[in-house]
PDB file of N, CA and C in Angstrom:
ATOM      1  N   MET B   1       0.818  -1.200   0.000  1.00  0.00           N
ATOM      2  CA  MET B   1       0.000   0.000   0.000  1.00  0.00           C
ATOM      3  C   MET B   1       0.867   1.272   0.000  1.00  0.00           C
ATOM      4  N   GLU B   2       1.918   1.264   0.785  1.00  0.00           N
ATOM      5  CA  GLU B   2       2.791   2.433   0.858  1.00  0.00           C
ATOM      6  C   GLU B   2       3.451   2.707  -0.494  1.00  0.00           C
ATOM      7  N   VAL B   3       3.745   1.658  -1.238  1.00  0.00           N
ATOM      8  CA  VAL B   3       4.369   1.817  -2.554  1.00  0.00           C
ATOM      9  C   VAL B   3       3.392   2.495  -3.508  1.00  0.00           C
ATOM     10  N   VAL B   4       2.127   2.128  -3.448  1.00  0.00           N
ATOM     11  CA  VAL B   4       1.113   2.737  -4.316  1.00  0.00           C
ATOM     12  C   VAL B   4       0.972   4.227  -3.999  1.00  0.00           C
ATOM     13  N   VAL B   5       0.935   4.580  -2.731  1.00  0.00           N
ATOM     14  CA  VAL B   5       0.832   5.980  -2.323  1.00  0.00           C
ATOM     15  C   VAL B   5       2.059   6.755  -2.813  1.00  0.00           C
ATOM     16  N   ALA B   6       3.234   6.172  -2.687  1.00  0.00           N
ATOM     17  CA  ALA B   6       4.464   6.824  -3.141  1.00  0.00           C
ATOM     18  C   ALA B   6       4.445   7.034  -4.658  1.00  0.00           C
ATOM     19  N   ILE B   7       3.959   6.059  -5.404  1.00  0.00           N
ATOM     20  CA  ILE B   7       3.884   6.181  -6.864  1.00  0.00           C
ATOM     21  C   ILE B   7       2.885   7.271  -7.249  1.00  0.00           C
ATOM     22  N   VAL B   8       1.751   7.337  -6.587  1.00  0.00           N
ATOM     23  CA  VAL B   8       0.753   8.366  -6.871  1.00  0.00           C
ATOM     24  C   VAL B   8       1.330   9.754  -6.584  1.00  0.00           C
ATOM     25  N   MET B   9       2.019   9.884  -5.457  1.00  0.00           N
ATOM     26  CA  MET B   9       2.616  11.174  -5.105  1.00  0.00           C
ATOM     27  C   MET B   9       3.699  11.562  -6.121  1.00  0.00           C
ATOM     28  N   LEU B  10       4.490  10.618  -6.548  1.00  0.00           N
ATOM     29  CA  LEU B  10       5.528  10.874  -7.535  1.00  0.00           C
ATOM     30  C   LEU B  10       4.896  11.297  -8.868  1.00  0.00           C
ATOM     31  N   THR B  11       3.815  10.659  -9.247  1.00  0.00           N
ATOM     32  CA  THR B  11       3.120  11.000 -10.491  1.00  0.00           C
ATOM     33  C   THR B  11       2.609  12.432 -10.449  1.00  0.00           C
ATOM     34  N   PHE B  12       1.976  12.832  -9.336  1.00  0.00           N
ATOM     35  CA  PHE B  12       1.502  14.214  -9.212  1.00  0.00           C
ATOM     36  C   PHE B  12       2.660  15.199  -9.280  1.00  0.00           C
ATOM     37  N   GLY B  13       3.766  14.871  -8.677  1.00  0.00           N
ATOM     38  CA  GLY B  13       4.947  15.739  -8.716  1.00  0.00           C
ATOM     39  C   GLY B  13       5.485  15.912 -10.121  1.00  0.00           C
ATOM     40  N   VAL B  14       5.563  14.840 -10.884  1.00  0.00           N
ATOM     41  CA  VAL B  14       6.054  14.911 -12.261  1.00  0.00           C
ATOM     42  C   VAL B  14       5.099  15.717 -13.128  1.00  0.00           C
ATOM     43  N   LEU B  15       3.801  15.503 -12.977  1.00  0.00           N
ATOM     44  CA  LEU B  15       2.825  16.260 -13.769  1.00  0.00           C
ATOM     45  C   LEU B  15       2.860  17.750 -13.422  1.00  0.00           C
ATOM     46  N   ALA B  16       2.996  18.081 -12.154  1.00  0.00           N
ATOM     47  CA  ALA B  16       3.085  19.487 -11.752  1.00  0.00           C
ATOM     48  C   ALA B  16       4.342  20.122 -12.323  1.00  0.00           C
ATOM     49  N   SER B  17       5.433  19.397 -12.316  1.00  0.00           N
ATOM     50  CA  SER B  17       6.691  19.907 -12.877  1.00  0.00           C
ATOM     51  C   SER B  17       6.564  20.151 -14.376  1.00  0.00           C
ATOM     52  N   ALA B  18       5.894  19.273 -15.089  1.00  0.00           N
ATOM     53  CA  ALA B  18       5.697  19.447 -16.530  1.00  0.00           C
ATOM     54  C   ALA B  18       4.840  20.677 -16.814  1.00  0.00           C
ATOM     55  N   GLY B  19       3.791  20.885 -16.030  1.00  0.00           N
ATOM     56  CA  GLY B  19       2.943  22.060 -16.205  1.00  0.00           C
ATOM     57  C   GLY B  19       3.698  23.346 -15.925  1.00  0.00           C
ATOM     58  N   LEU B  20       4.524  23.348 -14.885  1.00  0.00           N
ATOM     59  CA  LEU B  20       5.321  24.523 -14.554  1.00  0.00           C
ATOM     60  C   LEU B  20       6.335  24.825 -15.656  1.00  0.00           C
ATOM     61  N   THR B  21       6.935  23.798 -16.217  1.00  0.00           N
ATOM     62  CA  THR B  21       7.899  23.985 -17.302  1.00  0.00           C
ATOM     63  C   THR B  21       7.240  24.645 -18.512  1.00  0.00           C
ATOM     64  N   ALA B  22       6.045  24.206 -18.880  1.00  0.00           N
ATOM     65  CA  ALA B  22       5.331  24.792 -20.017  1.00  0.00           C
ATOM     66  C   ALA B  22       5.011  26.264 -19.749  1.00  0.00           C
ATOM     67  N   THR B  23       4.577  26.588 -18.531  1.00  0.00           N
ATOM     68  CA  THR B  23       4.275  27.973 -18.177  1.00  0.00           C
ATOM     69  C   THR B  23       5.524  28.842 -18.243  1.00  0.00           C
ATOM     70  N   LEU B  24       6.633  28.336 -17.740  1.00  0.00           N
ATOM     71  CA  LEU B  24       7.880  29.097 -17.780  1.00  0.00           C
ATOM     72  C   LEU B  24       8.361  29.320 -19.209  1.00  0.00           C
ATOM     73  N   MET B  25       8.171  28.364 -20.080  1.00  0.00           N
ATOM     74  CA  MET B  25       8.580  28.520 -21.477  1.00  0.00           C
ATOM     75  C   MET B  25       7.759  29.613 -22.156  1.00  0.00           C
ATOM     76  N   ARG B  26       6.452  29.664 -21.918  1.00  0.00           N
ATOM     77  CA  ARG B  26       5.604  30.716 -22.486  1.00  0.00           C
ATOM     78  C   ARG B  26       6.017  32.082 -21.949  1.00  0.00           C
ATOM     79  N   SER B  27       6.279  32.155 -20.675  1.00  0.00           N
ATOM     80  CA  SER B  27       6.692  33.413 -20.061  1.00  0.00           C
ATOM     81  C   SER B  27       8.026  33.875 -20.632  1.00  0.00           C
ATOM     82  N   ASN B  28       8.953  32.961 -20.814  1.00  0.00           N
ATOM     83  CA  ASN B  28      10.265  33.289 -21.367  1.00  0.00           C
ATOM     84  C   ASN B  28      10.138  33.813 -22.794  1.00  0.00           C
ATOM     85  N   ARG B  29       9.240  33.237 -23.589  1.00  0.00           N
ATOM     86  CA  ARG B  29       9.015  33.694 -24.961  1.00  0.00           C
ATOM     87  C   ARG B  29       8.488  35.129 -24.957  1.00  0.00           C
ATOM     88  N   GLY B  30       7.601  35.457 -24.025  1.00  0.00           N
ATOM     89  CA  GLY B  30       7.080  36.811 -23.923  1.00  0.00           C
ATOM     90  C   GLY B  30       8.159  37.814 -23.559  1.00  0.00           C
ATOM     91  N   VAL B  31       9.050  37.435 -22.652  1.00  0.00           N
ATOM     92  CA  VAL B  31      10.147  38.315 -22.260  1.00  0.00           C
ATOM     93  C   VAL B  31      11.101  38.519 -23.431  1.00  0.00           C
ATOM     94  N   THR B  32      11.367  37.475 -24.184  1.00  0.00           N
ATOM     95  CA  THR B  32      12.239  37.586 -25.358  1.00  0.00           C
ATOM     96  C   THR B  32      11.649  38.566 -26.367  1.00  0.00           C
ATOM     97  N   ASN B  33      10.358  38.509 -26.599  1.00  0.00           N
ATOM     98  CA  ASN B  33       9.714  39.425 -27.544  1.00  0.00           C
ATOM     99  C   ASN B  33       9.765  40.868 -27.043  1.00  0.00           C
ATOM    100  N   ARG B  34       9.570  41.080 -25.748  1.00  0.00           N
ATOM    101  CA  ARG B  34       9.674  42.434 -25.197  1.00  0.00           C
ATOM    102  C   ARG B  34      11.101  42.958 -25.346  1.00  0.00           C
ATOM    103  N   THR B  35      12.085  42.099 -25.139  1.00  0.00           N
ATOM    104  CA  THR B  35      13.479  42.506 -25.312  1.00  0.00           C
ATOM    105  C   THR B  35      13.752  42.897 -26.757  1.00  0.00           C
ATOM    106  N   ARG B  36      13.232  42.142 -27.705  1.00  0.00           N
ATOM    107  CA  ARG B  36      13.404  42.475 -29.124  1.00  0.00           C
ATOM    108  C   ARG B  36      12.719  43.793 -29.461  1.00  0.00           C
ATOM    109  N   ALA B  37      11.555  44.041 -28.875  1.00  0.00           N
ATOM    110  CA  ALA B  37      10.846  45.303 -29.124  1.00  0.00           C
ATOM    111  C   ALA B  37      11.638  46.483 -28.564  1.00  0.00           C
ATOM    112  N   ILE B  38      12.194  46.323 -27.379  1.00  0.00           N
ATOM    113  CA  ILE B  38      13.005  47.386 -26.785  1.00  0.00           C
ATOM    114  C   ILE B  38      14.243  47.633 -27.629  1.00  0.00           C
ATOM    115  N   GLU B  39      14.843  46.593 -28.153  1.00  0.00           N
ATOM    116  CA  GLU B  39      16.008  46.740 -29.032  1.00  0.00           C
ATOM    117  C   GLU B  39      15.615  47.487 -30.314  1.00  0.00           C
ATOM    118  N   THR B  40      14.454  47.175 -30.876  1.00  0.00           N
ATOM    119  CA  THR B  40      13.966  47.891 -32.058  1.00  0.00           C
ATOM    120  C   THR B  40      13.788  49.368 -31.735  1.00  0.00           C
ATOM    121  N   LEU B  41      13.187  49.667 -30.596  1.00  0.00           N
ATOM    122  CA  LEU B  41      12.985  51.046 -30.173  1.00  0.00           C
ATOM    123  C   LEU B  41      14.329  51.755 -29.996  1.00  0.00           C
ATOM    124  N   ARG B  42      15.298  51.089 -29.387  1.00  0.00           N
ATOM    125  CA  ARG B  42      16.615  51.671 -29.169  1.00  0.00           C
ATOM    126  C   ARG B  42      17.317  51.977 -30.487  1.00  0.00           C
ATOM    127  N   LEU B  43      17.222  51.068 -31.454  1.00  0.00           N
ATOM    128  CA  LEU B  43      17.850  51.289 -32.759  1.00  0.00           C
ATOM    129  C   LEU B  43      17.232  52.489 -33.486  1.00  0.00           C
ATOM    130  N   ILE B  44      15.914  52.618 -33.404  1.00  0.00           N
ATOM    131  CA  ILE B  44      15.248  53.768 -34.015  1.00  0.00           C
ATOM    132  C   ILE B  44      15.731  55.051 -33.346  1.00  0.00           C
ATOM    133  N   GLU B  45      15.793  55.033 -32.024  1.00  0.00           N
ATOM    134  CA  GLU B  45      16.220  56.224 -31.292  1.00  0.00           C
ATOM    135  C   GLU B  45      17.664  56.595 -31.647  1.00  0.00           C
ATOM    136  N   GLU B  46      18.549  55.620 -31.744  1.00  0.00           N
ATOM    137  CA  GLU B  46      19.934  55.900 -32.127  1.00  0.00           C
ATOM    138  C   GLU B  46      20.007  56.478 -33.535  1.00  0.00           C
ATOM    139  N   ASN B  47      19.201  55.948 -34.437  1.00  0.00           N
ATOM    140  CA  ASN B  47      19.174  56.467 -35.805  1.00  0.00           C
ATOM    141  C   ASN B  47      18.708  57.920 -35.826  1.00  0.00           C
ATOM    142  N   LEU B  48      17.691  58.240 -35.048  1.00  0.00           N
ATOM    143  CA  LEU B  48      17.190  59.612 -34.987  1.00  0.00           C
ATOM    144  C   LEU B  48      18.217  60.548 -34.354  1.00  0.00           C
ATOM    145  N   GLN B  49      18.981  60.060 -33.392  1.00  0.00           N
ATOM    146  CA  GLN B  49      20.006  60.887 -32.760  1.00  0.00           C
ATOM    147  C   GLN B  49      21.119  61.240 -33.737  1.00  0.00           C
ATOM    148  N   SER B  50      21.380  60.349 -34.686  1.00  0.00           N
ATOM    149  CA  SER B  50      22.449  60.613 -35.651  1.00  0.00           C
ATOM    150  C   SER B  50      21.944  61.400 -36.867  1.00  0.00           C
ATOM    151  N   THR B  51      20.635  61.654 -36.918  1.00  0.00           N
ATOM    152  CA  THR B  51      20.041  62.430 -38.008  1.00  0.00           C
ATOM    153  C   THR B  51      20.120  63.912 -37.667  1.00  0.00           C
ATOM    154  N   GLY B  52      20.388  64.741 -38.651  1.00  0.00           N
ATOM    155  CA  GLY B  52      20.424  66.182 -38.430  1.00  0.00           C
ATOM    156  C   GLY B  52      19.107  66.688 -37.878  1.00  0.00           C
ATOM    157  N   TYR B  53      19.177  67.669 -37.005  1.00  0.00           N
ATOM    158  CA  TYR B  53      17.990  68.193 -36.318  1.00  0.00           C
ATOM    159  C   TYR B  53      16.879  68.570 -37.294  1.00  0.00           C
ATOM    160  N   GLY B  54      17.222  69.245 -38.363  1.00  0.00           N
ATOM    161  CA  GLY B  54      16.224  69.698 -39.324  1.00  0.00           C
ATOM    162  C   GLY B  54      15.599  68.581 -40.137  1.00  0.00           C
ATOM    163  N   LYS B  55      16.233  67.408 -40.150  1.00  0.00           N
ATOM    164  CA  LYS B  55      15.723  66.287 -40.951  1.00  0.00           C
ATOM    165  C   LYS B  55      14.922  65.279 -40.135  1.00  0.00           C
ATOM    166  N   ILE B  56      14.749  65.545 -38.855  1.00  0.00           N
ATOM    167  CA  ILE B  56      13.977  64.622 -38.012  1.00  0.00           C
ATOM    168  C   ILE B  56      12.496  64.870 -38.258  1.00  0.00           C
ATOM    169  N   LEU B  57      11.843  63.900 -38.874  1.00  0.00           N
ATOM    170  CA  LEU B  57      10.423  63.986 -39.221  1.00  0.00           C
ATOM    171  C   LEU B  57       9.696  62.738 -38.725  1.00  0.00           C
ATOM    172  N   ASN B  58       8.377  62.770 -38.754  1.00  0.00           N
ATOM    173  CA  ASN B  58       7.590  61.588 -38.418  1.00  0.00           C
ATOM    174  C   ASN B  58       7.980  60.439 -39.336  1.00  0.00           C
ATOM    175  N   GLY B  59       7.871  59.214 -38.833  1.00  0.00           N
ATOM    176  CA  GLY B  59       8.206  58.088 -39.689  1.00  0.00           C
ATOM    177  C   GLY B  59       7.841  56.757 -39.062  1.00  0.00           C
ATOM    178  N   SER B  60       8.188  55.700 -39.781  1.00  0.00           N
ATOM    179  CA  SER B  60       7.925  54.344 -39.286  1.00  0.00           C
ATOM    180  C   SER B  60       8.875  53.367 -39.971  1.00  0.00           C
ATOM    181  N   ARG B  61       9.022  52.202 -39.339  1.00  0.00           N
ATOM    182  CA  ARG B  61       9.790  51.118 -39.941  1.00  0.00           C
ATOM    183  C   ARG B  61       9.410  49.828 -39.238  1.00  0.00           C
ATOM    184  N   SER B  62       9.536  48.731 -39.959  1.00  0.00           N
ATOM    185  CA  SER B  62       9.195  47.420 -39.410  1.00  0.00           C
ATOM    186  C   SER B  62      10.414  46.512 -39.452  1.00  0.00           C
ATOM    187  N   THR B  63      10.499  45.653 -38.449  1.00  0.00           N
ATOM    188  CA  THR B  63      11.570  44.670 -38.362  1.00  0.00           C
ATOM    189  C   THR B  63      10.934  43.332 -38.029  1.00  0.00           C
ATOM    190  N   SER B  64      11.296  42.297 -38.778  1.00  0.00           N
ATOM    191  CA  SER B  64      10.774  40.957 -38.497  1.00  0.00           C
ATOM    192  C   SER B  64      11.873  40.093 -37.896  1.00  0.00           C
ATOM    193  N   VAL B  65      11.521  39.399 -36.835  1.00  0.00           N
ATOM    194  CA  VAL B  65      12.412  38.433 -36.208  1.00  0.00           C
ATOM    195  C   VAL B  65      11.610  37.148 -36.057  1.00  0.00           C
ATOM    196  N   GLY B  66      12.059  36.098 -36.722  1.00  0.00           N
ATOM    197  CA  GLY B  66      11.278  34.869 -36.713  1.00  0.00           C
ATOM    198  C   GLY B  66       9.947  35.125 -37.395  1.00  0.00           C
ATOM    199  N   ASN B  67       8.877  34.771 -36.735  1.00  0.00           N
ATOM    200  CA  ASN B  67       7.545  34.967 -37.314  1.00  0.00           C
ATOM    201  C   ASN B  67       6.816  36.167 -36.704  1.00  0.00           C
ATOM    202  N   ILE B  68       7.569  37.065 -36.044  1.00  0.00           N
ATOM    203  CA  ILE B  68       6.953  38.230 -35.410  1.00  0.00           C
ATOM    204  C   ILE B  68       7.495  39.500 -36.052  1.00  0.00           C
ATOM    205  N   THR B  69       6.585  40.413 -36.396  1.00  0.00           N
ATOM    206  CA  THR B  69       6.962  41.697 -36.969  1.00  0.00           C
ATOM    207  C   THR B  69       6.789  42.772 -35.910  1.00  0.00           C
ATOM    208  N   PHE B  70       7.858  43.531 -35.687  1.00  0.00           N
ATOM    209  CA  PHE B  70       7.850  44.649 -34.742  1.00  0.00           C
ATOM    210  C   PHE B  70       7.700  45.926 -35.554  1.00  0.00           C
ATOM    211  N   ASN B  71       6.585  46.633 -35.359  1.00  0.00           N
ATOM    212  CA  ASN B  71       6.272  47.849 -36.102  1.00  0.00           C
ATOM    213  C   ASN B  71       6.645  49.058 -35.253  1.00  0.00           C
ATOM    214  N   GLY B  72       7.651  49.803 -35.713  1.00  0.00           N
ATOM    215  CA  GLY B  72       8.087  50.992 -35.001  1.00  0.00           C
ATOM    216  C   GLY B  72       7.599  52.239 -35.703  1.00  0.00           C
ATOM    217  N   SER B  73       7.173  53.222 -34.931  1.00  0.00           N
ATOM    218  CA  SER B  73       6.772  54.514 -35.500  1.00  0.00           C
ATOM    219  C   SER B  73       7.189  55.605 -34.532  1.00  0.00           C
ATOM    220  N   TRP B  74       7.346  56.812 -35.062  1.00  0.00           N
ATOM    221  CA  TRP B  74       7.697  57.932 -34.215  1.00  0.00           C
ATOM    222  C   TRP B  74       7.012  59.176 -34.718  1.00  0.00           C
ATOM    223  N   THR B  75       6.623  60.015 -33.766  1.00  0.00           N
ATOM    224  CA  THR B  75       6.029  61.304 -34.086  1.00  0.00           C
ATOM    225  C   THR B  75       6.912  62.390 -33.475  1.00  0.00           C
ATOM    226  N   VAL B  76       7.065  63.462 -34.223  1.00  0.00           N
ATOM    227  CA  VAL B  76       7.944  64.551 -33.823  1.00  0.00           C
ATOM    228  C   VAL B  76       7.105  65.806 -33.613  1.00  0.00           C
ATOM    229  N   THR B  77       7.289  66.437 -32.471  1.00  0.00           N
ATOM    230  CA  THR B  77       6.616  67.697 -32.172  1.00  0.00           C
ATOM    231  C   THR B  77       7.685  68.768 -32.043  1.00  0.00           C
ATOM    232  N   ALA B  78       7.702  69.718 -32.981  1.00  0.00           N
ATOM    233  CA  ALA B  78       8.710  70.774 -32.989  1.00  0.00           C
ATOM    234  C   ALA B  78       8.417  71.822 -31.919  1.00  0.00           C
ATOM    235  N   ASP B  79       9.479  72.455 -31.455  1.00  0.00           N
ATOM    236  CA  ASP B  79       9.403  73.517 -30.441  1.00  0.00           C
ATOM    237  C   ASP B  79       8.626  73.066 -29.210  1.00  0.00           C
ATOM    238  N   SER B  80       8.885  71.843 -28.808  1.00  0.00           N
ATOM    239  CA  SER B  80       8.226  71.283 -27.625  1.00  0.00           C
ATOM    240  C   SER B  80       9.275  70.522 -26.823  1.00  0.00           C
ATOM    241  N   PRO B  81       9.427  70.785 -25.590  1.00  0.00           N
ATOM    242  CA  PRO B  81       8.641  71.642 -24.696  1.00  0.00           C
ATOM    243  C   PRO B  81       9.045  73.111 -24.733  1.00  0.00           C
ATOM    244  N   ALA B  82      10.059  73.432 -25.534  1.00  0.00           N
ATOM    245  CA  ALA B  82      10.488  74.833 -25.648  1.00  0.00           C
ATOM    246  C   ALA B  82      11.038  75.049 -27.052  1.00  0.00           C
ATOM    247  N   ALA B  83      11.355  76.283 -27.371  1.00  0.00           N
ATOM    248  CA  ALA B  83      11.904  76.605 -28.690  1.00  0.00           C
ATOM    249  C   ALA B  83      13.208  75.843 -28.917  1.00  0.00           C
ATOM    250  N   ASN B  84      13.427  75.446 -30.161  1.00  0.00           N
ATOM    251  CA  ASN B  84      14.634  74.720 -30.589  1.00  0.00           C
ATOM    252  C   ASN B  84      14.774  73.335 -29.955  1.00  0.00           C
ATOM    253  N   LEU B  85      13.677  72.776 -29.517  1.00  0.00           N
ATOM    254  CA  LEU B  85      13.638  71.402 -29.003  1.00  0.00           C
ATOM    255  C   LEU B  85      12.560  70.640 -29.758  1.00  0.00           C
ATOM    256  N   LYS B  86      12.800  69.341 -29.916  1.00  0.00           N
ATOM    257  CA  LYS B  86      11.787  68.472 -30.526  1.00  0.00           C
ATOM    258  C   LYS B  86      11.495  67.328 -29.566  1.00  0.00           C
ATOM    259  N   THR B  87      10.210  67.089 -29.339  1.00  0.00           N
ATOM    260  CA  THR B  87       9.803  65.927 -28.563  1.00  0.00           C
ATOM    261  C   THR B  87       9.519  64.805 -29.547  1.00  0.00           C
ATOM    262  N   ILE B  88      10.167  63.676 -29.336  1.00  0.00           N
ATOM    263  CA  ILE B  88      10.010  62.521 -30.219  1.00  0.00           C
ATOM    264  C   ILE B  88       9.380  61.394 -29.403  1.00  0.00           C
ATOM    265  N   THR B  89       8.217  60.941 -29.837  1.00  0.00           N
ATOM    266  CA  THR B  89       7.530  59.824 -29.179  1.00  0.00           C
ATOM    267  C   THR B  89       7.672  58.600 -30.067  1.00  0.00           C
ATOM    268  N   LEU B  90       8.344  57.589 -29.530  1.00  0.00           N
ATOM    269  CA  LEU B  90       8.594  56.351 -30.271  1.00  0.00           C
ATOM    270  C   LEU B  90       7.679  55.251 -29.749  1.00  0.00           C
ATOM    271  N   THR B  91       7.111  54.481 -30.667  1.00  0.00           N
ATOM    272  CA  THR B  91       6.210  53.388 -30.297  1.00  0.00           C
ATOM    273  C   THR B  91       6.570  52.150 -31.103  1.00  0.00           C
ATOM    274  N   VAL B  92       6.643  51.011 -30.422  1.00  0.00           N
ATOM    275  CA  VAL B  92       6.839  49.726 -31.093  1.00  0.00           C
ATOM    276  C   VAL B  92       5.675  48.829 -30.707  1.00  0.00           C
ATOM    277  N   THR B  93       5.030  48.238 -31.712  1.00  0.00           N
ATOM    278  CA  THR B  93       3.915  47.317 -31.484  1.00  0.00           C
ATOM    279  C   THR B  93       4.228  45.978 -32.121  1.00  0.00           C
ATOM    280  N   TRP B  94       3.656  44.915 -31.568  1.00  0.00           N
ATOM    281  CA  TRP B  94       3.792  43.584 -32.140  1.00  0.00           C
ATOM    282  C   TRP B  94       2.678  42.695 -31.591  1.00  0.00           C
ATOM    283  N   ASN B  95       2.418  41.626 -32.301  1.00  0.00           N
ATOM    284  CA  ASN B  95       1.423  40.632 -31.886  1.00  0.00           C
ATOM    285  C   ASN B  95       2.115  39.285 -31.749  1.00  0.00           C
ATOM    286  N   ASP B  96       1.752  38.559 -30.709  1.00  0.00           N
ATOM    287  CA  ASP B  96       2.244  37.202 -30.524  1.00  0.00           C
ATOM    288  C   ASP B  96       1.099  36.353 -29.974  1.00  0.00           C
ATOM    289  N   ARG B  97       1.395  35.185 -29.504  1.00  0.00           N
ATOM    290  CA  ARG B  97       0.346  34.279 -29.002  1.00  0.00           C
ATOM    291  C   ARG B  97      -0.409  34.860 -27.820  1.00  0.00           C
ATOM    292  N   GLN B  98       0.224  35.787 -27.111  1.00  0.00           N
ATOM    293  CA  GLN B  98      -0.401  36.383 -25.938  1.00  0.00           C
ATOM    294  C   GLN B  98      -1.238  37.606 -26.285  1.00  0.00           C
ATOM    295  N   GLY B  99      -1.251  38.009 -27.560  1.00  0.00           N
ATOM    296  CA  GLY B  99      -2.052  39.156 -27.984  1.00  0.00           C
ATOM    297  C   GLY B  99      -1.196  40.290 -28.502  1.00  0.00           C
ATOM    298  N   GLY B 100      -1.774  41.491 -28.517  1.00  0.00           N
ATOM    299  CA  GLY B 100      -1.074  42.674 -29.001  1.00  0.00           C
ATOM    300  C   GLY B 100      -0.341  43.375 -27.871  1.00  0.00           C
ATOM    301  N   HIS B 101       0.832  43.958 -28.205  1.00  0.00           N
ATOM    302  CA  HIS B 101       1.666  44.619 -27.202  1.00  0.00           C
ATOM    303  C   HIS B 101       2.171  45.953 -27.763  1.00  0.00           C
ATOM    304  N   THR B 102       2.449  46.886 -26.873  1.00  0.00           N
ATOM    305  CA  THR B 102       2.968  48.194 -27.252  1.00  0.00           C
ATOM    306  C   THR B 102       3.982  48.660 -26.218  1.00  0.00           C
ATOM    307  N   ILE B 103       5.088  49.205 -26.727  1.00  0.00           N
ATOM    308  CA  ILE B 103       6.080  49.856 -25.869  1.00  0.00           C
ATOM    309  C   ILE B 103       6.265  51.263 -26.416  1.00  0.00           C
ATOM    310  N   THR B 104       6.250  52.254 -25.530  1.00  0.00           N
ATOM    311  CA  THR B 104       6.382  53.649 -25.937  1.00  0.00           C
ATOM    312  C   THR B 104       7.495  54.320 -25.129  1.00  0.00           C
ATOM    313  N   ASN B 105       8.234  55.185 -25.800  1.00  0.00           N
ATOM    314  CA  ASN B 105       9.275  55.964 -25.139  1.00  0.00           C
ATOM    315  C   ASN B 105       9.259  57.374 -25.723  1.00  0.00           C
ATOM    316  N   THR B 106       9.506  58.362 -24.876  1.00  0.00           N
ATOM    317  CA  THR B 106       9.558  59.745 -25.318  1.00  0.00           C
ATOM    318  C   THR B 106      10.933  60.308 -25.014  1.00  0.00           C
ATOM    319  N   THR B 107      11.494  61.018 -25.988  1.00  0.00           N
ATOM    320  CA  THR B 107      12.791  61.656 -25.798  1.00  0.00           C
ATOM    321  C   THR B 107      12.729  63.067 -26.350  1.00  0.00           C
ATOM    322  N   ILE B 108      13.666  63.897 -25.938  1.00  0.00           N
ATOM    323  CA  ILE B 108      13.720  65.278 -26.408  1.00  0.00           C
ATOM    324  C   ILE B 108      15.064  65.493 -27.088  1.00  0.00           C
ATOM    325  N   ARG B 109      15.011  66.117 -28.243  1.00  0.00           N
ATOM    326  CA  ARG B 109      16.229  66.380 -29.029  1.00  0.00           C
ATOM    327  C   ARG B 109      16.425  67.891 -29.139  1.00  0.00           C
ATOM    328  N   ALA B 110      17.625  68.340 -28.808  1.00  0.00           N
ATOM    329  CA  ALA B 110      17.955  69.764 -28.926  1.00  0.00           C
ATOM    330  C   ALA B 110      18.558  70.055 -30.282  1.00  0.00           C
ATOM    331  N   GLN B 111      18.423  71.300 -30.716  1.00  0.00           N
ATOM    332  CA  GLN B 111      18.970  71.718 -32.004  1.00  0.00           C
ATOM    333  C   GLN B 111      20.480  71.811 -31.933  1.00  0.00           C
TER     334      GLN B 111
END
């Protein structure tokens, strides 16, 4: 009888471990996608920083990694928050198995 109880307990432990592993894998995939989106946002921001002040305009670009497309866009507001400054709002969106996601960052560029 004790052997049967031990086998049942071991079975529940193995099944719980398998379920936890699947959950952790899904969570890890979501973190990887957020990291890729942040990297896309960073690359756009670096590109805008190396662009001449007068040439910074609204725009967009897409990057695909695997089967996921990261859509980046930016809007530029001139003379904001003060004269000779531009507020740049960058947004990256993507869809995965967990649904739609958005990351936004705002930076200010001086003339």
